[in-house]
Rosetta silent file (secondary structure, phi, psi, omega in degrees, C-alpha in Angstrom):
SEQUENCE: MKRIIVTFIAALILAAALIALSGCGDTVVLNVYNWGEYISTGKEGTYNTNREFEKWYLEKYGKKIRVNYETFDSNESLRAKLETGSVNYDVIVPSDYMIEYFIKNDMLAELDFSNIPEYKNIDEKYRGLHYDPENKYTVPYTYGVVGIIYNAKAVDPADVTGWEVMWNSKYSGQILQFNNSRDAFATAMYMLGLDVNSED
SCORE:     score description
SCORE:     0.000 S_00000001
   1 L     0.000  -38.460 -177.879  -16.488  -17.144   14.033 S_00000001
   2 H   -60.762  -41.447 -179.476  -17.044  -16.067   10.422 S_00000001
   3 H   -63.629  -41.522  179.062  -14.521  -18.627    9.155 S_00000001
   4 H   -64.077  -42.181  179.305  -16.194  -21.432   11.141 S_00000001
   5 H   -63.119  -42.878  179.716  -19.617  -20.415    9.807 S_00000001
   6 H   -61.707  -45.197 -179.761  -18.280  -20.357    6.237 S_00000001
   7 H   -68.596  -33.551  177.781  -16.737  -23.816    6.598 S_00000001
   8 H   -67.626  -41.531  177.374  -19.889  -25.130    8.243 S_00000001
   9 H   -61.525  -38.413  176.426  -21.976  -23.752    5.384 S_00000001
  10 H   -60.757  -39.787  178.132  -19.572  -25.497    2.999 S_00000001
  11 H   -65.143  -38.508  178.123  -20.228  -28.748    4.865 S_00000001
  12 H   -66.071  -40.627  178.226  -23.977  -28.191    4.548 S_00000001
  13 H   -61.286  -44.172  177.642  -23.654  -27.549    0.812 S_00000001
  14 H   -56.123  -49.662 -177.433  -21.674  -30.759    0.514 S_00000001
  15 H   -64.206  -39.838  179.860  -24.326  -32.709    2.357 S_00000001
  16 H   -62.457  -35.080  178.825  -27.121  -31.145    0.331 S_00000001
  17 H   -70.945  -24.283 -174.562  -25.357  -32.267   -2.835 S_00000001
  18 H   -92.176  -16.056 -174.656  -25.064  -35.813   -1.507 S_00000001
  19 L  -106.645  155.432  177.949  -28.602  -36.503   -0.360 S_00000001
  20 L   -89.924  164.721  174.987  -31.774  -37.150   -2.289 S_00000001
  21 L   -61.401  136.470 -179.365  -35.046  -35.375   -1.783 S_00000001
  22 L  -138.984  142.099  169.042  -36.789  -36.855    1.203 S_00000001
  23 L    64.848  -86.908 -162.911  -40.130  -36.546    2.886 S_00000001
  24 L   -75.621   62.163  177.176  -41.358  -32.984    2.705 S_00000001
  25 L    62.428 -119.174 -178.977  -42.390  -32.751   -0.968 S_00000001
  26 L   -97.235   15.238  179.186  -39.745  -30.812   -2.820 S_00000001
  27 E   -95.973  125.284  175.159  -37.860  -29.805    0.328 S_00000001
  28 E   -78.312  128.085  176.405  -34.520  -31.473    0.968 S_00000001
  29 E  -102.230  121.957 -178.080  -34.173  -32.380    4.640 S_00000001
  30 E  -110.393  112.419 -178.190  -30.584  -32.290    5.828 S_00000001
  31 E   -93.646  117.407 -175.161  -29.994  -34.044    9.160 S_00000001
  32 E  -120.958  135.943  177.805  -26.958  -32.658   10.972 S_00000001
  33 E  -126.892  112.424 -172.017  -25.465  -33.797   14.295 S_00000001
  34 E  -133.246  167.287  174.177  -22.797  -31.439   15.651 S_00000001
  35 E   -62.030  145.005  174.751  -21.165  -30.407   18.894 S_00000001
  36 L   -63.478  142.513  175.983  -23.223  -28.062   21.043 S_00000001
  37 L    64.003   23.433  175.841  -22.351  -24.380   20.689 S_00000001
  38 L   -84.307  -29.439  175.814  -20.220  -24.917   17.557 S_00000001
  39 L  -132.777  162.130  178.227  -22.378  -22.634   15.438 S_00000001
  40 L   -79.433  124.877 -174.907  -24.814  -19.864   16.178 S_00000001
  41 E  -111.131   14.304  176.406  -28.348  -21.283   16.170 S_00000001
  42 L    88.254    1.752  179.100  -30.419  -18.154   16.709 S_00000001
  43 H   -65.107  141.395  177.702  -30.881  -18.532   20.450 S_00000001
  44 H    54.413   37.022  174.605  -31.531  -15.272   22.280 S_00000001
  45 H    78.799   11.574  179.763  -31.726  -13.336   19.015 S_00000001
  46 L   -80.053  172.087  177.295  -28.314  -14.369   17.687 S_00000001
  47 L   -58.510  135.827  179.744  -27.467  -15.166   14.078 S_00000001
  48 E  -109.024   97.379 -176.144  -29.060  -18.434   12.942 S_00000001
  49 H   -56.582  -43.726 -177.343  -26.572  -20.180   10.674 S_00000001
  50 H   -66.010  -45.046  179.986  -28.977  -22.934    9.639 S_00000001
  51 H   -65.639  -38.584  179.288  -31.877  -20.616    8.707 S_00000001
  52 H   -66.804  -37.126  176.198  -29.508  -18.331    6.781 S_00000001
  53 H   -62.889  -43.374  179.434  -28.120  -21.335    4.925 S_00000001
  54 H   -58.982  -43.468  178.832  -31.644  -22.421    3.993 S_00000001
  55 H   -64.910  -46.076 -179.366  -32.362  -18.934    2.581 S_00000001
  56 H   -60.625  -44.161 -178.290  -29.051  -18.780    0.737 S_00000001
  57 H   -62.431  -41.781  178.296  -29.535  -22.248   -0.772 S_00000001
  58 H   -62.611  -44.782  179.301  -33.013  -21.332   -2.049 S_00000001
  59 H   -65.348  -42.052 -175.254  -31.688  -18.117   -3.622 S_00000001
  60 H   -74.751  -43.779 -172.338  -28.624  -19.806   -5.135 S_00000001
  61 H  -114.305   -6.845  179.778  -30.163  -23.070   -6.381 S_00000001
  62 L    69.846   20.130 -179.853  -33.910  -22.425   -6.377 S_00000001
  63 L  -123.924  143.186  178.718  -34.489  -25.445   -4.136 S_00000001
  64 E   -83.083  140.058  176.367  -35.885  -25.604   -0.644 S_00000001
  65 E  -137.403  142.731  175.261  -33.785  -27.146    2.072 S_00000001
  66 E  -126.056  124.430  178.995  -34.520  -27.623    5.751 S_00000001
  67 E   -90.960  117.975  173.750  -31.708  -28.240    8.206 S_00000001
  68 E   -95.955  103.133 -168.590  -32.698  -30.560   11.034 S_00000001
  69 E  -110.198  121.746  176.630  -29.940  -29.671   13.502 S_00000001
  70 E  -124.435  156.350 -178.614  -29.178  -31.620   16.681 S_00000001
  71 E  -125.498  157.413  175.307  -26.242  -31.364   19.055 S_00000001
  72 E  -129.113  164.966 -176.231  -24.227  -33.686   21.279 S_00000001
  73 L  -111.980   -4.561  177.003  -21.901  -32.992   24.200 S_00000001
  74 L  -160.009  156.418  175.561  -19.225  -35.666   23.751 S_00000001
  75 H   -58.718  -35.394 -178.040  -17.875  -38.070   21.167 S_00000001
  76 H   -67.456  -37.463  177.009  -19.067  -40.883   23.364 S_00000001
  77 H   -70.672  -35.251  174.001  -22.686  -39.681   23.352 S_00000001
  78 H   -60.029  -49.758 -179.203  -22.486  -39.300   19.558 S_00000001
  79 H   -59.472  -47.047 -178.718  -21.168  -42.856   19.268 S_00000001
  80 H   -58.916  -42.443 -178.616  -23.821  -44.284   21.604 S_00000001
  81 H   -66.812  -42.726 -178.715  -26.632  -42.657   19.626 S_00000001
  82 H   -69.186  -33.481 -177.862  -25.324  -43.825   16.258 S_00000001
  83 H   -71.685  -14.891  175.578  -24.715  -47.361   17.474 S_00000001
  84 L   -67.754  -24.854 -179.428  -28.387  -47.792   18.333 S_00000001
  85 L    76.670    2.033 -176.641  -29.005  -47.829   14.593 S_00000001
  86 L   -92.979   -2.595 -179.604  -32.264  -45.950   15.073 S_00000001
  87 L  -127.557  156.590  179.257  -30.982  -42.636   13.720 S_00000001
  88 L  -143.901  124.724 -179.320  -29.444  -41.559   10.449 S_00000001
  89 L  -117.863  150.122  175.793  -27.603  -38.300    9.817 S_00000001
  90 L   -85.090  -33.726  179.631  -26.329  -36.734    6.615 S_00000001
  91 E  -134.974  129.435  170.631  -23.563  -34.803    8.381 S_00000001
  92 E  -126.851  156.727 -176.292  -21.864  -35.583   11.690 S_00000001
  93 L  -128.849   70.862  178.134  -18.940  -33.723   13.251 S_00000001
  94 L   -84.398  168.690  173.516  -16.903  -36.130   15.415 S_00000001
  95 L   -81.019  169.505 -174.250  -13.307  -35.683   16.559 S_00000001
  96 H   -52.469  -49.811 -176.081  -10.411  -37.475   14.882 S_00000001
  97 H   -66.359  -30.171  178.718  -10.308  -40.569   17.076 S_00000001
  98 H   -76.473  -33.459  174.421  -14.055  -41.105   16.759 S_00000001
  99 H   -59.051  -45.980  179.507  -13.875  -40.763   12.973 S_00000001
 100 H   -58.149  -42.847  178.093  -11.275  -43.529   13.017 S_00000001
 101 H   -61.786  -46.744 -178.713  -13.605  -45.694   15.118 S_00000001
 102 H   -62.409  -39.620  178.862  -16.547  -45.080   12.775 S_00000001
 103 H   -64.703  -48.141 -178.905  -14.450  -45.966    9.718 S_00000001
 104 H   -61.046  -28.347 -178.364  -13.137  -49.179   11.293 S_00000001
 105 L  -101.623   17.189  175.054  -16.697  -50.177   12.185 S_00000001
 106 L    53.020   46.116 -178.076  -18.122  -49.374    8.737 S_00000001
 107 L  -105.926    0.472 -179.548  -20.407  -46.659   10.088 S_00000001
 108 L  -120.375  145.408  174.793  -19.631  -43.956    7.497 S_00000001
 109 L   -87.596  144.485  176.138  -20.552  -43.706    3.826 S_00000001
 110 L   -70.088  146.640  179.282  -17.826  -42.896    1.327 S_00000001
 111 L   -87.082  148.075  173.504  -18.024  -39.426   -0.189 S_00000001
 112 L  -101.540   99.912 -173.642  -18.408  -38.792   -3.910 S_00000001
 113 H   -71.252   -9.858  173.625  -15.901  -36.010   -4.468 S_00000001
 114 H   -68.197  -19.727  176.225  -17.276  -35.282   -7.939 S_00000001
 115 H   -91.491    2.984 -175.777  -20.108  -33.627   -5.983 S_00000001
 116 L  -126.825   66.784 -176.135  -17.654  -31.588   -3.923 S_00000001
 117 H   -62.316  -28.465 -178.473  -15.858  -29.259   -6.373 S_00000001
 118 H   -75.678   -4.818  177.362  -14.779  -26.866   -3.626 S_00000001
 119 H   -59.244  -26.970  179.305  -12.712  -29.620   -2.014 S_00000001
 120 H   -59.592  -20.476 -179.288   -9.870  -28.409   -4.238 S_00000001
 121 H   -87.988   -2.445  177.287   -9.629  -25.374   -1.939 S_00000001
 122 L   -78.102  125.555 -179.892   -8.847  -27.476    1.152 S_00000001
 123 L   -57.269  140.583 -178.859   -5.173  -27.068    2.028 S_00000001
 124 H   -55.285  -32.259 -176.808   -3.109  -30.239    1.477 S_00000001
 125 H   -67.561  -13.169  178.101   -2.009  -30.293    5.121 S_00000001
 126 H  -103.388    8.645  177.878   -5.616  -31.077    6.100 S_00000001
 127 L  -106.301  157.039  175.284   -5.978  -33.977    3.675 S_00000001
 128 L    60.676   35.856 -178.553   -4.934  -37.588    4.174 S_00000001
 129 L   -74.033  162.790 -170.618   -4.906  -37.322    7.947 S_00000001
 130 L   -53.253  -32.132 -176.671   -4.205  -40.369   10.106 S_00000001
 131 L   -83.218  -16.778  178.905   -7.863  -41.203   10.714 S_00000001
 132 L  -148.492   65.797 -171.233   -8.812  -41.087    7.003 S_00000001
 133 L   -60.708  -25.294  179.445   -5.540  -41.395    5.047 S_00000001
 134 L   -98.272    5.070 -179.462   -7.270  -41.958    1.696 S_00000001
 135 L    50.553   49.919  179.037   -9.812  -39.173    2.231 S_00000001
 136 L   -91.787  -27.100 -167.249  -12.756  -41.431    1.547 S_00000001
 137 L  -120.430  -13.405 -169.045  -15.059  -40.340    4.362 S_00000001
 138 L  -132.933  152.516  169.344  -14.222  -36.872    5.602 S_00000001
 139 L  -129.572  130.006 -178.216  -13.910  -33.224    4.719 S_00000001
 140 L   -60.512  140.694  178.214  -12.279  -30.972    7.320 S_00000001
 141 L  -108.984  -54.222  178.669  -14.654  -28.683    9.166 S_00000001
 142 L  -162.041  169.710  175.463  -12.478  -27.003   11.768 S_00000001
 143 L  -146.394  165.899  179.260   -9.611  -27.773   14.076 S_00000001
 144 L   174.454 -176.916  178.215   -8.301  -26.568   17.376 S_00000001
 145 L  -130.539  159.879  176.189   -6.922  -27.429   20.760 S_00000001
 146 L   -93.740  125.513 -178.878   -8.345  -27.358   24.244 S_00000001
 147 L  -104.773  174.094  177.323   -6.684  -24.698   26.347 S_00000001
 148 L  -119.740  128.933  174.601   -6.469  -23.942   30.023 S_00000001
 149 L  -128.298  154.626  176.067   -7.515  -20.587   31.438 S_00000001
 150 L  -148.495  157.038  179.406   -7.778  -19.395   34.982 S_00000001
 151 L   -87.555  110.160 -176.765   -8.863  -16.297   36.840 S_00000001
 152 L   -62.980  -20.890  178.083   -5.699  -14.706   38.199 S_00000001
 153 L   -80.650  -20.268 -175.840   -7.781  -12.949   40.867 S_00000001
 154 L  -104.852  -13.231 -177.332   -9.177  -16.245   42.173 S_00000001
 155 L  -118.146  130.894  177.701   -6.096  -18.472   41.961 S_00000001
 156 L   -69.913  119.830 -179.189   -2.936  -17.974   43.986 S_00000001
 157 H   -54.580  -28.762  178.904   -0.059  -17.710   41.459 S_00000001
 158 H   -66.123  -22.512  179.929    2.097  -19.757   43.844 S_00000001
 159 H   -81.838  -19.878 -174.542   -0.284  -22.681   43.298 S_00000001
 160 L   -90.642   77.228  179.853    0.065  -22.625   39.519 S_00000001
 161 L  -114.308  -10.586 -179.109    3.265  -24.618   39.149 S_00000001
 162 L   174.082 -169.085 -177.299    1.971  -27.525   37.106 S_00000001
 163 H   -61.889  -20.218 -177.990   -0.905  -29.878   36.480 S_00000001
 164 H   -58.424  -25.775 -178.785   -1.176  -30.590   40.209 S_00000001
 165 H   -58.494  -26.725  179.412   -3.212  -27.408   40.643 S_00000001
 166 H   -65.999  -20.356 -179.166   -6.150  -29.282   39.091 S_00000001
 167 H  -109.820    8.460  179.907   -6.180  -31.526   42.179 S_00000001
 168 L   -71.731  120.142 -176.052   -5.559  -28.813   44.766 S_00000001
 169 H   -61.928  -20.439  177.789   -8.376  -29.128   47.325 S_00000001
 170 H   -59.850  -28.183 -176.785   -8.340  -25.349   47.744 S_00000001
 171 H  -108.235   17.530  179.848  -10.082  -25.122   44.354 S_00000001
 172 L   -56.968  132.362  179.574  -12.456  -28.046   44.847 S_00000001
 173 L    79.058    3.435 -177.919  -15.762  -27.438   43.084 S_00000001
 174 L  -117.543    7.341 -177.164  -14.353  -24.470   41.161 S_00000001
 175 L  -111.981  132.202  175.744  -12.758  -26.254   38.205 S_00000001
 176 L  -115.853  144.187  176.936  -14.549  -27.014   34.962 S_00000001
 177 L  -137.425  145.236  177.177  -13.239  -29.263   32.233 S_00000001
 178 L   -54.244  139.466 -176.738  -14.509  -30.044   28.767 S_00000001
 179 L   -77.370   81.428 -178.779  -16.631  -33.213   28.769 S_00000001
 180 L  -150.634  116.829 -176.416  -14.161  -35.483   27.017 S_00000001
 181 H   -61.616  -33.594  179.051  -12.662  -38.601   28.549 S_00000001
 182 H   -64.498  -40.762  177.837   -9.518  -38.301   26.413 S_00000001
 183 H   -65.066  -40.477  179.994   -8.836  -34.820   27.779 S_00000001
 184 H   -63.797  -45.604  178.279   -9.419  -36.027   31.338 S_00000001
 185 H   -63.459  -42.402 -179.527   -7.039  -38.961   30.916 S_00000001
 186 H   -61.950  -41.566  178.457   -4.430  -36.742   29.242 S_00000001
 187 H   -59.681  -46.719  179.512   -4.597  -34.236   32.107 S_00000001
 188 H   -64.599  -39.250 -179.883   -4.024  -36.996   34.668 S_00000001
 189 H   -66.678  -41.341  175.720   -1.199  -38.494   32.592 S_00000001
 190 H   -58.607  -46.846 -178.506    0.538  -35.118   32.286 S_00000001
 191 H   -60.411  -37.237 -178.751    0.291  -34.645   36.040 S_00000001
 192 L   -84.597   -0.709  179.171    1.771  -38.102   36.645 S_00000001
 193 L    75.354   22.125 -179.379    4.563  -37.482   34.135 S_00000001
 194 L   -93.322  156.670  178.126    3.331  -40.208   31.780 S_00000001
 195 L   -73.468  118.037 -177.976    3.478  -40.164   27.991 S_00000001
 196 L   -69.854  -14.384  178.975    0.049  -39.063   26.735 S_00000001
 197 L   -95.876    4.948 -179.729    0.670  -40.929   23.486 S_00000001
 198 L   -66.093  142.327  176.005    1.286  -44.243   25.227 S_00000001
 199 L  -101.718    6.461  178.769   -0.899  -47.163   24.164 S_00000001
 200 L   -82.127    0.000    0.000   -0.209  -49.062   27.415 S_00000001
């Protein structure tokens, strides 16, 4: 969690360097749109990454910043909101395929890397990725994969032989899946023995 918070704070610093003072007098307002539950937001007494960043930024640079933080639950809901044209964010955190869509549809501003000196610390393997090969629009935030877990006390081991278990009526209403159409399609394709990388 600490590494994710550090990289998220780096993304906030980047955004703060890229935006002009807006609205609230001498307070920079930073509008961020991220996945739900990606950072700790202070709910139920937990660490509040955004408030701590605001304090740190004031101490470090002597300038006030306010993070206006909103969350989304899928790439598709992020896309729908941005396509209305009625909102504007300084930082968004889409997945790779949605970044590619936004670039192709001219929905992202190019970054000025002279304002991002810490970019030099990003490992080369995370630069020039397929969705932004020239690194004009993105800075890596985090990466990962979606895994599958199950309760061994609730699932008969004899049933866990492959993807078919996801469609076993015995477990109807007891399976949760991340809200992502690409993951859902990939799961079905794996079960059917199809190539998940197929464009057909």
